[in-house]
């Protein structure tokens, strides 16, 4: 007897994956940036701030997925759709397109977000 996995479950799993990817990257970069102490210049401080924000947004994605997307909440749908979408579009346009981040590494987050959002939209319709 097989288990039927629904769109809501898939969307939650994908949003959690998005969050874990971003928290993992953000945390490792924050630790690396702080390993030599406080940032010495503005560019280093801005980089540190960016990775702190990435870590927090990853945590937010997981929290919203587990509390709101899990029950197919429209508020959860719009929070993860808009907030994560703005982050991923800006990341892609500002870092991937100019070549600061390689295409393969840069496309993973947006692809996971897009799939999660698609499944969350299907879950809302049911």
Coordinates of N, CA and C in Angstrom, one line a residue:
X1 N 0.9 -1.2 0.0 CA 0.0 0.0 0.0 C 0.9 1.2 0.0
X2 N 0.8 2.0 -1.1 CA 1.7 3.2 -1.2 C 1.1 4.4 -0.5
X3 N 2.0 5.3 -0.1 CA 1.6 6.5 0.6 C 1.4 7.7 -0.4
X4 N 0.3 8.3 -0.4 CA 0.0 9.4 -1.3 C 0.6 10.7 -0.7
X5 N 1.6 11.3 -1.4 CA 2.2 12.5 -1.0 C 1.5 13.6 -1.7
X6 N 1.0 14.6 -1.0 CA 0.2 15.6 -1.6 C 1.1 16.9 -1.9
X7 N 0.5 17.8 -2.6 CA 1.2 19.1 -3.0 C 1.6 19.9 -1.8
X8 N 0.8 19.9 -0.7 CA 1.2 20.6 0.5 C 2.5 20.1 1.1
X9 N 2.5 18.7 1.2 CA 3.7 18.1 1.8 C 5.0 18.4 1.0
X10 N 4.8 18.3 -0.3 CA 6.0 18.6 -1.2 C 6.4 20.0 -1.1
X11 N 5.4 21.0 -1.0 CA 5.8 22.4 -0.9 C 6.5 22.6 0.4
X12 N 6.1 22.1 1.5 CA 6.7 22.2 2.8 C 8.1 21.7 2.7
X13 N 8.3 20.5 2.2 CA 9.6 19.9 2.1 C 10.6 20.8 1.2
X14 N 10.1 21.3 0.1 CA 10.9 22.1 -0.7 C 11.3 23.5 0.0
X15 N 10.3 24.1 0.6 CA 10.6 25.3 1.4 C 11.6 25.1 2.5
X16 N 11.5 24.0 3.2 CA 12.5 23.6 4.2 C 13.8 23.4 3.6
X17 N 13.9 22.7 2.4 CA 15.1 22.5 1.7 C 15.8 23.9 1.4
X18 N 14.9 24.8 0.9 CA 15.4 26.2 0.5 C 16.0 26.8 1.8
X19 N 15.3 26.7 2.9 CA 15.7 27.3 4.1 C 17.0 26.7 4.6
X20 N 17.1 25.4 4.6 CA 18.4 24.7 5.0 C 19.6 25.1 4.1
X21 N 19.3 25.1 2.8 CA 20.4 25.6 1.9 C 20.9 27.0 2.3
X22 N 20.0 27.9 2.5 CA 20.4 29.3 2.8 C 21.0 29.4 4.2
X23 N 20.4 28.7 5.2 CA 21.0 28.7 6.5 C 22.4 28.1 6.6
X24 N 22.6 27.0 5.8 CA 23.9 26.4 5.8 C 24.9 27.3 5.2
X25 N 24.6 27.8 4.0 CA 25.5 28.7 3.3 C 25.8 30.0 4.2
X26 N 24.7 30.6 4.7 CA 24.8 31.8 5.5 C 25.6 31.6 6.7
X27 N 25.4 30.5 7.4 CA 26.1 30.3 8.7 C 27.6 30.0 8.4
X28 N 27.9 29.2 7.4 CA 29.3 28.9 7.1 C 30.0 30.2 6.7
X29 N 29.4 31.1 6.0 CA 30.0 32.3 5.5 C 30.2 33.3 6.7
X30 N 29.2 33.4 7.6 CA 29.3 34.2 8.8 C 30.4 33.8 9.7
X31 N 30.5 32.5 9.9 CA 31.6 31.9 10.7 C 33.0 32.3 10.1
X32 N 33.0 32.0 8.8 CA 34.3 32.4 8.1 C 34.6 33.8 8.1
X33 N 33.6 34.7 7.9 CA 33.8 36.1 8.0 C 34.3 36.6 9.3
X34 N 33.8 36.0 10.4 CA 34.1 36.4 11.8 C 35.3 35.7 12.3
X35 N 35.9 34.7 11.6 CA 37.0 34.0 12.2 C 38.2 34.9 12.5
X36 N 38.4 36.0 11.8 CA 39.5 36.9 12.0 C 39.0 38.1 12.8
X37 N 37.9 38.1 13.4 CA 37.4 39.2 14.1 C 36.4 40.0 13.3
X38 N 36.1 41.2 13.8 CA 35.1 42.1 13.2 C 35.6 42.5 11.8
X39 N 34.7 42.8 10.9 CA 35.1 43.2 9.5 C 36.0 44.5 9.6
X40 N 37.0 44.5 8.7 CA 37.9 45.7 8.7 C 37.5 46.8 7.8
X41 N 36.7 46.5 6.8 CA 36.2 47.6 5.9 C 34.8 47.4 5.6
X42 N 34.3 48.4 4.8 CA 32.9 48.4 4.5 C 32.4 47.2 3.6
X43 N 33.2 46.9 2.7 CA 32.8 45.7 1.8 C 32.7 44.4 2.6
X44 N 33.6 44.2 3.5 CA 33.6 43.0 4.4 C 32.4 43.1 5.3
X45 N 32.1 44.2 5.8 CA 30.9 44.4 6.7 C 29.6 44.1 6.0
X46 N 29.5 44.7 4.7 CA 28.3 44.4 3.9 C 28.2 43.0 3.6
X47 N 29.3 42.3 3.3 CA 29.2 40.9 3.0 C 28.7 40.1 4.2
X48 N 29.2 40.4 5.4 CA 28.8 39.8 6.6 C 27.3 40.0 6.8
X49 N 26.9 41.2 6.7 CA 25.5 41.6 6.8 C 24.6 40.8 5.9
X50 N 25.0 40.6 4.6 CA 24.3 39.9 3.6 C 24.1 38.4 4.1
X51 N 25.2 37.8 4.6 CA 25.1 36.4 4.9 C 24.3 36.2 6.2
X52 N 24.3 37.2 7.1 CA 23.4 37.1 8.3 C 22.0 37.2 7.8
X53 N 21.7 38.1 6.9 CA 20.3 38.1 6.3 C 19.9 36.8 5.6
X54 N 20.8 36.2 4.9 CA 20.6 35.0 4.2 C 20.2 33.9 5.2
X55 N 20.9 33.9 6.3 CA 20.7 32.9 7.4 C 19.3 33.1 8.0
X56 N 19.0 34.3 8.3 CA 17.7 34.7 8.9 C 16.5 34.3 7.9
X57 N 16.7 34.7 6.7 CA 15.7 34.3 5.7 C 15.5 32.8 5.5
X58 N 16.6 32.1 5.6 CA 16.4 30.6 5.6 C 15.6 30.1 6.8
X59 N 15.9 30.7 8.0 CA 15.1 30.3 9.1 C 13.6 30.7 9.0
X60 N 13.4 31.9 8.4 CA 12.0 32.3 8.2 C 11.3 31.4 7.2
X61 N 12.0 31.0 6.2 CA 11.4 30.0 5.2 C 10.9 28.7 5.9
X62 N 11.8 28.2 6.7 CA 11.5 27.0 7.4 C 10.3 27.2 8.4
X63 N 10.3 28.2 9.1 CA 9.3 28.5 10.1 C 7.9 28.6 9.4
X64 N 7.9 29.4 8.3 CA 6.6 29.6 7.6 C 6.2 28.3 7.0
X65 N 7.1 27.6 6.4 CA 6.7 26.3 5.8 C 6.1 25.3 6.9
X66 N 6.7 25.2 8.0 CA 6.3 24.3 9.0 C 5.0 24.7 9.8
X67 N 4.8 26.0 9.8 CA 3.6 26.5 10.6 C 2.4 26.9 9.7
X68 N 2.7 27.5 8.5 CA 1.7 28.0 7.7 C 1.5 27.3 6.4
X69 N 2.5 27.0 5.7 CA 2.4 26.2 4.5 C 1.9 24.8 4.7
X70 N 2.2 24.3 5.9 CA 1.8 22.9 6.3 C 0.3 22.8 6.3
X71 N -0.4 23.9 6.6 CA -1.8 23.8 6.7 C -2.5 24.6 5.5
X72 N -1.7 24.8 4.5 CA -2.1 25.5 3.2 C -2.7 26.9 3.5
X73 N -2.0 27.6 4.4 CA -2.5 29.0 4.7 C -2.1 30.0 3.6
X74 N -3.1 30.8 3.2 CA -2.8 31.8 2.2 C -1.7 32.8 2.6
X75 N -1.7 33.1 3.9 CA -0.7 34.0 4.4 C 0.7 33.4 4.3
X76 N 0.8 32.1 4.6 CA 2.1 31.4 4.4 C 2.5 31.3 3.0
X77 N 1.5 31.1 2.1 CA 1.8 31.1 0.7 C 2.4 32.4 0.2
X78 N 1.8 33.5 0.6 CA 2.2 34.8 0.1 C 3.6 35.2 0.8
X79 N 3.7 34.9 2.1 CA 5.0 35.2 2.7 C 6.2 34.5 2.0
X80 N 6.1 33.2 1.8 CA 7.2 32.5 1.2 C 7.3 32.8 -0.3
X81 N 6.2 33.0 -1.0 CA 6.2 33.4 -2.4 C 6.9 34.7 -2.6
X82 N 6.4 35.7 -1.9 CA 6.9 37.1 -2.1 C 8.3 37.3 -1.5
X83 N 8.5 37.0 -0.3 CA 9.8 37.3 0.4 C 10.9 36.5 -0.2
X84 N 10.7 35.2 -0.4 CA 11.8 34.4 -0.9 C 12.0 34.7 -2.4
X85 N 10.9 35.0 -3.1 CA 10.9 35.3 -4.5 C 11.7 36.6 -4.8
X86 N 11.5 37.6 -4.0 CA 12.3 38.8 -4.1 C 13.8 38.6 -3.9
X87 N 14.1 37.8 -2.8 CA 15.4 37.5 -2.5 C 16.1 36.7 -3.7
X88 N 15.4 35.7 -4.2 CA 16.0 34.9 -5.3 C 16.1 35.7 -6.6
X89 N 15.1 36.5 -6.9 CA 15.2 37.3 -8.1 C 16.4 38.3 -8.0
X90 N 16.5 39.0 -6.9 CA 17.6 39.9 -6.7 C 18.9 39.2 -6.8
X91 N 19.0 38.1 -6.1 CA 20.3 37.3 -6.1 C 20.7 36.9 -7.5
X92 N 19.7 36.4 -8.3 CA 20.0 36.0 -9.7 C 20.4 37.2 -10.5
X93 N 19.7 38.3 -10.4 CA 19.9 39.4 -11.3 C 21.3 40.1 -10.9
X94 N 21.5 40.3 -9.6 CA 22.7 41.0 -9.1 C 23.9 40.2 -9.0
X95 N 23.8 38.9 -8.8 CA 25.0 38.1 -8.6 C 25.3 37.0 -9.6
X96 N 24.2 36.4 -10.1 CA 24.4 35.3 -11.1 C 24.6 35.9 -12.5
X97 N 23.7 36.7 -12.9 CA 23.8 37.3 -14.3 C 25.1 37.9 -14.6
X98 N 25.6 38.8 -13.7 CA 26.9 39.4 -14.0 C 28.1 38.4 -13.8
X99 N 27.9 37.2 -13.3 CA 28.9 36.2 -13.2 C 29.7 36.2 -11.9
X100 N 29.2 36.9 -10.9 CA 29.8 36.8 -9.6 C 29.6 35.4 -8.9
X101 N 28.5 34.8 -9.3 CA 28.2 33.4 -8.8 C 28.0 32.5 -10.0
X102 N 28.6 31.3 -10.0 CA 28.4 30.5 -11.2 C 26.9 30.1 -11.4
X103 N 26.5 29.8 -12.6 CA 25.1 29.5 -12.9 C 24.6 28.3 -12.2
X104 N 25.3 27.2 -12.1 CA 24.9 26.1 -11.4 C 24.6 26.3 -9.9
X105 N 25.6 27.0 -9.3 CA 25.4 27.3 -7.9 C 24.3 28.3 -7.6
X106 N 24.2 29.2 -8.6 CA 23.2 30.3 -8.4 C 21.8 29.9 -8.8
X107 N 21.6 28.9 -9.5 CA 20.2 28.5 -10.0 C 19.5 27.6 -9.0
X108 N 20.3 26.9 -8.1 CA 19.7 25.9 -7.2 C 18.6 26.5 -6.3
X109 N 18.8 27.6 -5.7 CA 17.9 28.3 -4.8 C 16.6 28.7 -5.5
X110 N 16.7 29.5 -6.6 CA 15.6 29.9 -7.4 C 14.7 28.7 -7.9
X111 N 15.4 27.6 -8.3 CA 14.6 26.5 -8.9 C 13.9 25.8 -7.7
X112 N 14.5 25.6 -6.6 CA 13.8 25.0 -5.4 C 12.6 25.9 -5.0
X113 N 12.8 27.3 -4.9 CA 11.8 28.2 -4.6 C 10.6 28.1 -5.6
X114 N 10.9 28.1 -6.9 CA 9.9 28.0 -7.9 C 9.1 26.8 -7.8
X115 N 9.7 25.6 -7.6 CA 9.0 24.4 -7.4 C 8.1 24.4 -6.2
X116 N 8.7 24.9 -5.0 CA 7.9 24.9 -3.8 C 6.7 25.8 -3.9
X117 N 6.9 27.0 -4.6 CA 5.8 27.9 -4.8 C 4.7 27.3 -5.7
X118 N 5.1 26.5 -6.7 CA 4.2 25.9 -7.6 C 3.3 24.8 -6.8
X119 N 4.0 24.0 -6.0 CA 3.3 23.0 -5.2 C 2.4 23.7 -4.2
X120 N 2.9 24.8 -3.6 CA 2.0 25.5 -2.6 C 0.8 26.1 -3.2
X121 N 0.9 26.6 -4.5 CA -0.2 27.1 -5.2 C -1.3 26.0 -5.5
X122 N -0.8 24.8 -5.8 CA -1.7 23.7 -6.1 C -2.4 23.3 -4.7
X123 N -1.6 23.3 -3.7 CA -2.2 23.0 -2.3 C -3.3 24.0 -1.9
X124 N -3.1 25.2 -2.3 CA -4.1 26.2 -1.9 C -5.4 26.0 -2.7
X125 N -5.3 25.5 -3.9 CA -6.5 25.3 -4.8 C -7.3 24.1 -4.4
X126 N -6.7 23.2 -3.6 CA -7.5 22.0 -3.2 C -8.2 22.2 -1.9

